[in-house]
Coordinates of C-alpha atoms and ligand atoms in Angstrom, one line a residue:
M1 CA 259.0 -117.0 137.0
T2 CA 256.2 -116.6 134.5
V3 CA 256.1 -119.5 132.1
H4 CA 255.2 -118.2 128.6
E5 CA 253.9 -120.5 126.0
F6 CA 256.2 -118.8 123.5
D7 CA 259.0 -116.3 123.7
V8 CA 257.6 -114.6 120.6
A9 CA 254.3 -114.8 118.8
V10 CA 254.4 -113.3 115.3
I11 CA 250.9 -112.2 114.0
G12 CA 250.8 -112.7 110.3
G13 CA 252.4 -115.4 108.1
G14 CA 253.2 -113.4 104.9
L15 CA 256.7 -112.7 103.8
M16 CA 257.2 -110.2 106.6
G17 CA 256.0 -112.5 109.5
S18 CA 257.7 -115.6 108.0
A19 CA 261.1 -113.8 107.5
I20 CA 261.0 -112.5 111.0
A21 CA 259.9 -115.8 112.5
W22 CA 262.7 -117.6 110.6
G23 CA 265.3 -115.1 112.0
L24 CA 263.8 -115.4 115.5
A25 CA 264.0 -119.2 115.5
K26 CA 267.7 -118.9 114.3
A27 CA 268.3 -116.7 117.3
G28 CA 266.9 -119.5 119.5
Q29 CA 263.5 -118.0 120.3
R30 CA 260.5 -120.3 120.9
T31 CA 258.3 -118.8 118.2
A32 CA 254.8 -119.1 117.0
V33 CA 253.3 -117.6 113.8
L34 CA 249.5 -117.0 113.9
D35 CA 248.1 -116.5 110.4
E36 CA 244.7 -115.7 109.2
G37 CA 245.1 -118.2 106.3
D38 CA 244.9 -118.4 102.5
I39 CA 241.7 -116.4 102.1
A40 CA 243.3 -113.4 103.7
Y41 CA 244.5 -110.3 101.8
R42 CA 248.1 -111.2 101.2
A43 CA 250.6 -109.1 99.2
S44 CA 253.0 -111.9 99.6
R45 CA 251.3 -114.1 97.1
G46 CA 250.7 -111.4 94.4
N47 CA 253.9 -109.3 94.1
F48 CA 256.3 -108.5 91.3
A49 CA 259.3 -110.1 93.0
L50 CA 261.9 -107.4 92.4
V51 CA 264.8 -107.0 94.7
W52 CA 265.0 -103.3 93.7
V53 CA 267.3 -100.7 95.0
H54 CA 268.0 -97.8 92.8
S55 CA 265.1 -95.5 93.1
K56 CA 264.3 -96.2 96.8
G57 CA 264.6 -93.5 99.5
L58 CA 263.7 -90.1 98.1
G59 CA 262.5 -88.3 101.2
L60 CA 264.1 -90.7 103.7
A61 CA 267.8 -91.4 103.1
P62 CA 268.0 -94.2 105.7
Y63 CA 265.5 -96.2 103.6
S64 CA 267.9 -96.2 100.7
A65 CA 270.7 -97.5 103.0
W66 CA 268.4 -100.1 104.6
T67 CA 267.4 -101.3 101.1
M68 CA 271.0 -101.6 99.9
R69 CA 271.9 -103.5 103.1
S70 CA 269.2 -106.0 102.4
S71 CA 270.1 -106.2 98.7
N72 CA 273.7 -106.9 99.7
A73 CA 272.6 -109.6 102.1
W74 CA 270.3 -111.3 99.6
A75 CA 272.7 -113.8 98.0
D76 CA 273.8 -115.2 101.3
F77 CA 270.2 -115.3 102.5
A78 CA 269.1 -117.2 99.4
D79 CA 271.9 -119.6 99.9
Q80 CA 271.0 -120.2 103.5
L81 CA 267.4 -121.0 102.5
K82 CA 268.6 -123.3 99.7
Q83 CA 271.0 -125.1 102.0
Q84 CA 268.3 -125.5 104.7
T85 CA 265.2 -126.3 102.7
G86 CA 266.5 -127.4 99.2
V87 CA 264.3 -124.6 97.7
D88 CA 266.0 -122.4 95.2
V89 CA 264.4 -119.0 95.3
A90 CA 266.1 -118.0 92.0
F91 CA 267.7 -114.8 93.3
E92 CA 269.7 -113.0 90.7
R93 CA 271.2 -109.5 90.7
P94 CA 271.9 -108.8 87.1
G95 CA 271.3 -105.1 87.3
G96 CA 268.2 -103.2 86.5
F97 CA 266.9 -100.6 84.0
H98 CA 263.9 -98.2 84.4
L99 CA 263.0 -97.4 80.8
S100 CA 261.8 -94.0 79.6
L101 CA 259.4 -93.7 76.6
S102 CA 260.0 -89.9 76.0
Q103 CA 262.7 -87.4 76.6
A104 CA 260.4 -85.7 79.3
E105 CA 260.2 -89.1 81.2
L106 CA 263.9 -89.5 81.0
E107 CA 264.6 -85.9 82.2
A108 CA 262.1 -86.5 85.1
R109 CA 263.9 -89.7 86.0
A110 CA 267.3 -88.1 85.9
S111 CA 266.1 -85.2 88.1
M112 CA 264.6 -87.7 90.6
M113 CA 267.8 -89.7 90.8
G114 CA 269.8 -86.5 91.3
R115 CA 267.6 -85.4 94.2
L116 CA 267.7 -88.8 95.7
Q117 CA 271.5 -89.0 95.7
S118 CA 272.0 -85.4 96.9
Q119 CA 269.9 -85.8 100.1
P120 CA 271.6 -85.1 103.4
G121 CA 272.8 -88.4 105.0
M122 CA 272.6 -90.3 101.7
Q123 CA 275.0 -93.2 101.3
R124 CA 275.5 -92.7 97.6
F125 CA 275.7 -95.6 95.2
D126 CA 276.6 -96.1 91.5
Y127 CA 273.9 -95.5 89.0
E128 CA 273.8 -94.2 85.4
I129 CA 271.4 -92.4 83.1
V130 CA 272.0 -94.1 79.8
D131 CA 270.9 -93.2 76.3
R132 CA 269.0 -95.4 73.8
D133 CA 272.2 -96.9 72.3
R134 CA 273.3 -98.2 75.7
V135 CA 269.9 -99.6 76.4
K136 CA 269.7 -101.3 73.0
A137 CA 273.2 -102.8 73.5
A138 CA 272.0 -104.3 76.8
L139 CA 268.5 -105.2 75.8
P140 CA 268.5 -105.7 72.0
Q141 CA 264.7 -106.4 71.8
V142 CA 263.8 -102.9 73.2
G143 CA 261.3 -100.9 71.1
P144 CA 262.0 -97.8 69.0
E145 CA 260.1 -95.5 71.4
V146 CA 262.6 -96.1 74.3
V147 CA 264.8 -93.1 74.6
G148 CA 267.0 -94.0 77.5
A149 CA 266.9 -95.3 81.1
S150 CA 268.3 -95.1 84.6
Y151 CA 270.4 -98.2 85.4
S152 CA 272.0 -99.6 88.5
R153 CA 274.0 -102.8 88.9
F154 CA 272.4 -103.4 92.3
D155 CA 268.9 -104.4 91.2
G156 CA 267.8 -107.9 91.1
H157 CA 264.8 -110.3 91.4
C158 CA 263.8 -113.7 92.7
N159 CA 260.9 -116.1 92.5
S160 CA 258.8 -114.8 95.4
L161 CA 256.3 -117.6 95.6
R162 CA 259.3 -120.0 96.1
L163 CA 260.6 -117.5 98.6
F164 CA 257.4 -117.7 100.5
R165 CA 257.5 -121.5 100.5
A166 CA 261.1 -121.7 101.5
L167 CA 260.5 -119.4 104.5
N168 CA 257.4 -121.3 105.6
T169 CA 259.2 -124.7 105.3
G170 CA 262.4 -123.3 106.8
M171 CA 260.8 -121.7 109.8
Q172 CA 259.0 -124.9 110.7
Q173 CA 262.2 -126.9 110.3
L174 CA 263.7 -124.5 112.8
G175 CA 260.9 -125.3 115.3
V176 CA 258.5 -122.5 114.6
S177 CA 254.9 -123.4 115.4
Y178 CA 252.9 -122.3 112.4
L179 CA 249.3 -121.8 113.3
P180 CA 247.1 -121.2 110.3
E181 CA 243.4 -120.2 110.5
R182 CA 244.2 -118.2 113.7
R183 CA 243.1 -114.7 113.0
V184 CA 244.0 -112.7 116.0
E185 CA 240.8 -110.9 117.1
S186 CA 242.3 -109.1 120.1
I187 CA 245.4 -108.5 122.1
A188 CA 245.7 -108.2 125.9
H189 CA 248.8 -107.3 127.8
E190 CA 248.9 -108.2 131.5
S191 CA 251.7 -108.8 134.0
G192 CA 254.3 -108.6 131.2
E193 CA 252.6 -111.3 129.1
F194 CA 250.7 -110.9 125.9
R195 CA 247.5 -112.9 125.3
L196 CA 246.4 -113.2 121.7
V197 CA 242.7 -114.2 121.3
T198 CA 241.6 -116.2 118.3
A199 CA 238.4 -118.1 117.5
R200 CA 240.4 -121.2 118.1
G201 CA 241.8 -120.3 121.5
E202 CA 244.4 -118.1 123.1
V203 CA 248.2 -118.0 122.5
R204 CA 250.4 -116.5 125.2
A205 CA 253.9 -115.0 124.6
A206 CA 256.4 -112.7 126.2
K207 CA 256.8 -110.7 123.0
I208 CA 254.7 -110.2 120.0
V209 CA 255.4 -108.9 116.5
L210 CA 252.6 -107.4 114.5
A211 CA 253.3 -108.5 110.8
A212 CA 249.7 -108.7 109.8
G213 CA 249.8 -106.6 106.6
I214 CA 246.9 -104.2 106.3
D215 CA 245.5 -105.4 109.7
N216 CA 248.5 -103.9 111.6
G217 CA 246.6 -100.7 112.1
R218 CA 243.7 -102.3 114.0
L219 CA 246.0 -104.6 116.0
G220 CA 248.5 -101.9 116.8
A221 CA 245.9 -99.9 118.7
M222 CA 245.6 -102.8 121.1
A223 CA 249.3 -102.9 121.8
G224 CA 250.2 -99.2 122.1
L225 CA 251.5 -99.0 118.6
D226 CA 250.5 -96.6 115.9
V227 CA 250.8 -98.3 112.5
P228 CA 248.9 -96.3 109.9
V229 CA 248.7 -98.5 106.9
R230 CA 246.3 -98.7 104.0
P231 CA 245.8 -101.2 101.1
Q232 CA 247.1 -100.0 97.7
R233 CA 246.1 -102.2 94.7
G234 CA 248.6 -103.4 92.2
Q235 CA 247.6 -105.4 89.0
I236 CA 250.0 -107.7 87.1
I237 CA 249.9 -109.6 83.8
V238 CA 251.9 -112.7 83.1
T239 CA 252.5 -114.2 79.7
E240 CA 253.3 -117.6 78.4
K241 CA 256.9 -118.8 78.8
V242 CA 259.4 -117.8 76.1
A243 CA 263.2 -118.3 75.4
P244 CA 265.3 -115.9 77.6
F245 CA 265.6 -112.4 76.0
M246 CA 266.0 -110.2 79.0
P247 CA 269.5 -110.5 80.6
Y248 CA 268.7 -107.6 82.9
V249 CA 265.7 -106.7 85.1
V250 CA 263.4 -104.0 83.9
Q251 CA 261.2 -102.2 86.5
N252 CA 257.6 -103.1 85.6
L253 CA 258.6 -105.8 83.1
R254 CA 260.7 -108.8 83.8
Q255 CA 261.3 -112.3 82.7
T256 CA 260.9 -114.9 85.4
D257 CA 263.3 -117.8 86.0
E258 CA 260.7 -120.0 84.4
G259 CA 260.4 -117.9 81.2
G260 CA 257.1 -116.0 81.6
I261 CA 257.1 -112.3 81.2
M262 CA 255.6 -110.4 84.1
I263 CA 254.1 -107.0 83.3
G264 CA 253.2 -104.7 86.1
D265 CA 252.4 -103.3 88.3
S266 CA 249.7 -100.6 88.7
V267 CA 249.5 -98.2 91.7
E268 CA 245.8 -97.7 92.6
E269 CA 243.9 -96.3 95.6
A270 CA 241.0 -98.6 95.5
G271 CA 240.5 -99.6 99.1
A272 CA 240.5 -103.2 100.0
D273 CA 239.3 -104.4 96.6
P274 CA 241.6 -106.9 94.9
A275 CA 239.7 -106.9 91.6
V276 CA 241.3 -107.0 88.2
T277 CA 240.1 -104.2 85.9
A278 CA 240.3 -104.2 82.1
P279 CA 241.2 -100.5 81.6
V280 CA 244.3 -100.8 83.9
I281 CA 245.4 -104.1 82.4
A282 CA 245.1 -102.4 78.9
V283 CA 247.4 -99.6 80.0
L284 CA 250.0 -102.0 81.4
A285 CA 249.9 -104.1 78.2
E286 CA 250.2 -101.0 76.0
R287 CA 253.3 -99.6 77.7
A288 CA 254.9 -103.1 77.8
V289 CA 254.4 -103.5 74.0
R290 CA 256.0 -100.0 73.5
K291 CA 259.0 -101.1 75.6
F292 CA 259.3 -104.6 74.0
P293 CA 257.2 -105.0 70.8
L294 CA 257.7 -108.8 70.8
V295 CA 255.5 -108.9 73.9
A296 CA 252.5 -108.2 71.6
K297 CA 252.9 -111.7 70.2
L298 CA 252.7 -113.5 73.5
N299 CA 249.7 -115.1 75.0
V300 CA 248.6 -113.8 78.4
V301 CA 248.1 -116.7 80.8
R302 CA 247.0 -114.8 83.9
T303 CA 246.2 -111.4 85.3
W304 CA 245.8 -110.7 89.0
A305 CA 245.6 -108.0 91.6
A306 CA 246.9 -107.8 95.1
L307 CA 247.0 -105.2 97.9
R308 CA 250.2 -103.6 99.0
V309 CA 250.7 -102.7 102.6
M310 CA 251.2 -98.9 102.3
T311 CA 252.2 -96.4 104.9
Q312 CA 251.3 -92.8 104.5
D313 CA 254.7 -91.7 103.3
G314 CA 255.6 -95.0 101.6
F315 CA 258.5 -95.9 103.9
P316 CA 258.6 -98.8 106.3
I317 CA 257.4 -98.7 109.8
Y318 CA 259.4 -100.6 112.4
D319 CA 258.5 -99.8 116.0
E320 CA 258.4 -101.1 119.5
S321 CA 255.7 -100.1 122.0
T322 CA 256.5 -98.1 125.1
R323 CA 253.1 -98.7 126.6
C324 CA 253.3 -102.5 126.1
P325 CA 257.1 -103.4 126.2
G326 CA 257.8 -106.4 124.1
A327 CA 255.3 -105.5 121.3
F328 CA 256.9 -104.7 117.9
A329 CA 255.4 -103.7 114.6
A330 CA 256.7 -104.2 111.1
S331 CA 255.0 -102.9 107.9
C332 CA 256.4 -102.1 104.5
H333 CA 255.5 -102.3 100.8
S334 CA 258.8 -103.8 99.6
G335 CA 258.8 -107.0 101.6
V336 CA 260.6 -109.0 98.9
T337 CA 263.5 -106.6 98.6
L338 CA 263.7 -106.2 102.4
C339 CA 263.2 -109.9 103.2
A340 CA 266.8 -110.5 103.8
A341 CA 267.1 -107.5 106.2
H342 CA 263.9 -108.6 108.1
A343 CA 265.3 -112.1 108.6
L344 CA 269.0 -111.3 109.2
F345 CA 269.0 -107.9 110.9
L346 CA 265.6 -107.0 112.2
A347 CA 264.7 -110.4 113.8
P348 CA 267.9 -110.7 116.0
Q349 CA 267.1 -107.3 117.5
I350 CA 263.5 -108.3 118.3
A351 CA 265.0 -111.5 119.8
R352 CA 267.1 -109.3 122.1
G353 CA 264.0 -107.4 123.0
H354 CA 265.0 -103.9 121.8
L355 CA 265.4 -102.1 118.4
S356 CA 268.6 -100.1 118.2
A357 CA 268.0 -96.4 117.6
D358 CA 270.8 -96.3 115.1
D359 CA 269.1 -98.8 112.8
F360 CA 265.4 -98.1 113.5
A361 CA 264.7 -94.7 114.9
P362 CA 264.2 -93.2 111.4
F363 CA 261.5 -95.8 110.7
S364 CA 259.4 -95.3 113.8
A365 CA 255.8 -94.1 113.2
R366 CA 256.7 -91.2 115.5
R367 CA 258.0 -89.5 112.3
F368 CA 254.3 -88.9 111.4
D369 CA 253.8 -86.7 114.6
V370 CA 256.8 -84.5 113.5
Q371 CA 255.4 -84.3 109.9
A372 CA 251.9 -83.3 111.3
A373 CA 253.4 -80.7 113.6
A374 CA 255.4 -79.2 110.7
A375 CA 252.4 -79.1 108.4
Ligands
FAD1 C1 251.2 -105.8 93.1 C2 252.3 -105.9 94.1 C3 253.6 -105.8 93.6 C4 254.7 -105.9 94.5 N1 255.9 -105.9 94.0 C5 257.0 -106.0 94.9 C6 258.3 -106.1 94.4 O1 258.5 -106.2 93.2 N2 259.3 -106.1 95.3 C7 259.1 -106.0 96.6 O2 260.0 -106.0 97.4 N3 257.8 -106.0 97.1 C8 256.8 -105.9 96.2 N4 255.5 -106.0 96.8 C9 255.3 -105.9 98.2 C10 255.4 -107.2 99.0 O3 254.7 -108.2 98.4 C11 255.0 -106.9 100.4 O4 255.8 -105.9 101.0 C12 255.0 -108.1 101.2 O5 254.5 -109.2 100.6 C13 254.3 -107.7 102.5 O6 254.3 -108.9 103.3 P1 253.4 -108.8 104.6 O7 253.7 -110.1 105.3 O8 253.7 -107.6 105.4 O9 251.9 -108.7 104.2 P2 250.9 -109.7 103.6 O10 251.5 -110.5 102.5 O11 249.7 -108.9 103.2 O12 250.6 -110.7 104.7 C14 249.8 -110.4 105.8 C15 249.6 -111.8 106.5 O13 248.9 -111.4 107.8 C16 247.9 -112.3 108.0 N5 246.9 -111.7 108.9 C17 246.2 -110.5 108.6 N6 245.5 -110.2 109.7 C18 245.7 -111.1 110.6 C19 245.2 -111.3 112.0 N7 244.4 -110.4 112.5 N8 245.6 -112.4 112.6 C20 246.6 -113.3 112.1 N9 247.0 -113.1 110.9 C21 246.6 -112.0 110.1 C22 247.4 -112.8 106.7 O14 246.8 -114.0 106.7 C23 248.6 -112.7 105.8 O15 249.2 -113.9 105.7 C24 254.4 -105.9 95.9 C25 253.1 -105.9 96.3 C26 252.1 -105.9 95.5 C27 250.7 -106.0 96.0

């Protein structure tokens, strides 16, 4: 019998890789996580921390259902992390608003939500298009330009830096070997075993999971997996802490559990450049003040930019390799929202060695071949 150093080696220790490794260890797999380290591009340290449901899935109905499944599992997941590690990731699901600043914006929002809900195969969920009075009753500090919103009771948020810490601590408590400063340079597959080559030596495993963010494209080519992802920049502002005034989550503007207001997040095709730019920050601030005028009085304590891991149609990729059996890939741009699903539903299937078609066929990168053929 071949002796593998590990049952599974996960490449990438961001939220995706850590959630999967945590779930693999829970399933009894001897797991290693190889991570490039803190200087790497890492969406997991710069995100907006929404666990957002209500506008996800236009163009791919199973993505809406997958998001809802993760959101429904989040409270239990957060509880498991707290029981295990003592870290409270501050998950709440108070419901979420997407505010509109003009009638045209509100109509476009209502139309988008209508199209989303009426797609074939859609598992419909409750949402509402609400007028200004309803918004004002829920969020009394809202500004005079807000004309209405879409609302769903399923949206929530967490403290995603604490989530990252809880997963890193939790997976190591479960026996995962966390190997930082181990950028995987190349992958070889021989005699049913994977060899991962790093500057600090090789790691061998029976299975591998590519969870290396925007490096998944390069790595995938070495393991028979097509993972077309690109960086997409998002900029965020955070203010000083203030007394709670937002009992709900608002997309692009939320009050953290610690009191600061996060304002975000831009969507920019800027390549792999995580720079903060004044014109974009100015637009984010201006729209935030129109939504909540009291924000104008708050001091900004920090701005930052981070790179999303974006697929070409914006939906996740979960795949297993036919050329190199035992190689899996996972990429998505909503890794906070989907964290519970990655840990609780995706990881056990990787542990078993196969992704079920029912759950994962819609998310294979093979969909891009169909889209290309149809174009
Ligand atoms: C501005 C912004 C706002 C966001 N807001 C939200 C939100 O509100 N809600 C939500 O659900 N999601 C949000 N996201 C997305 C979320 O942060 C990501 O989906 C998630 O963090 C992706 O995690 P990841 O582990 O796939 O990638 P990353 O965090 O990028 O991590 C990749 C990891 O792989 C490692 N790595 C890379 N190459 C190699 C290699 N060759 N060998 C070994 N290791 C390697 C790196 O060290 C890194 O740790 C946001 C993202 C951004 C940028």
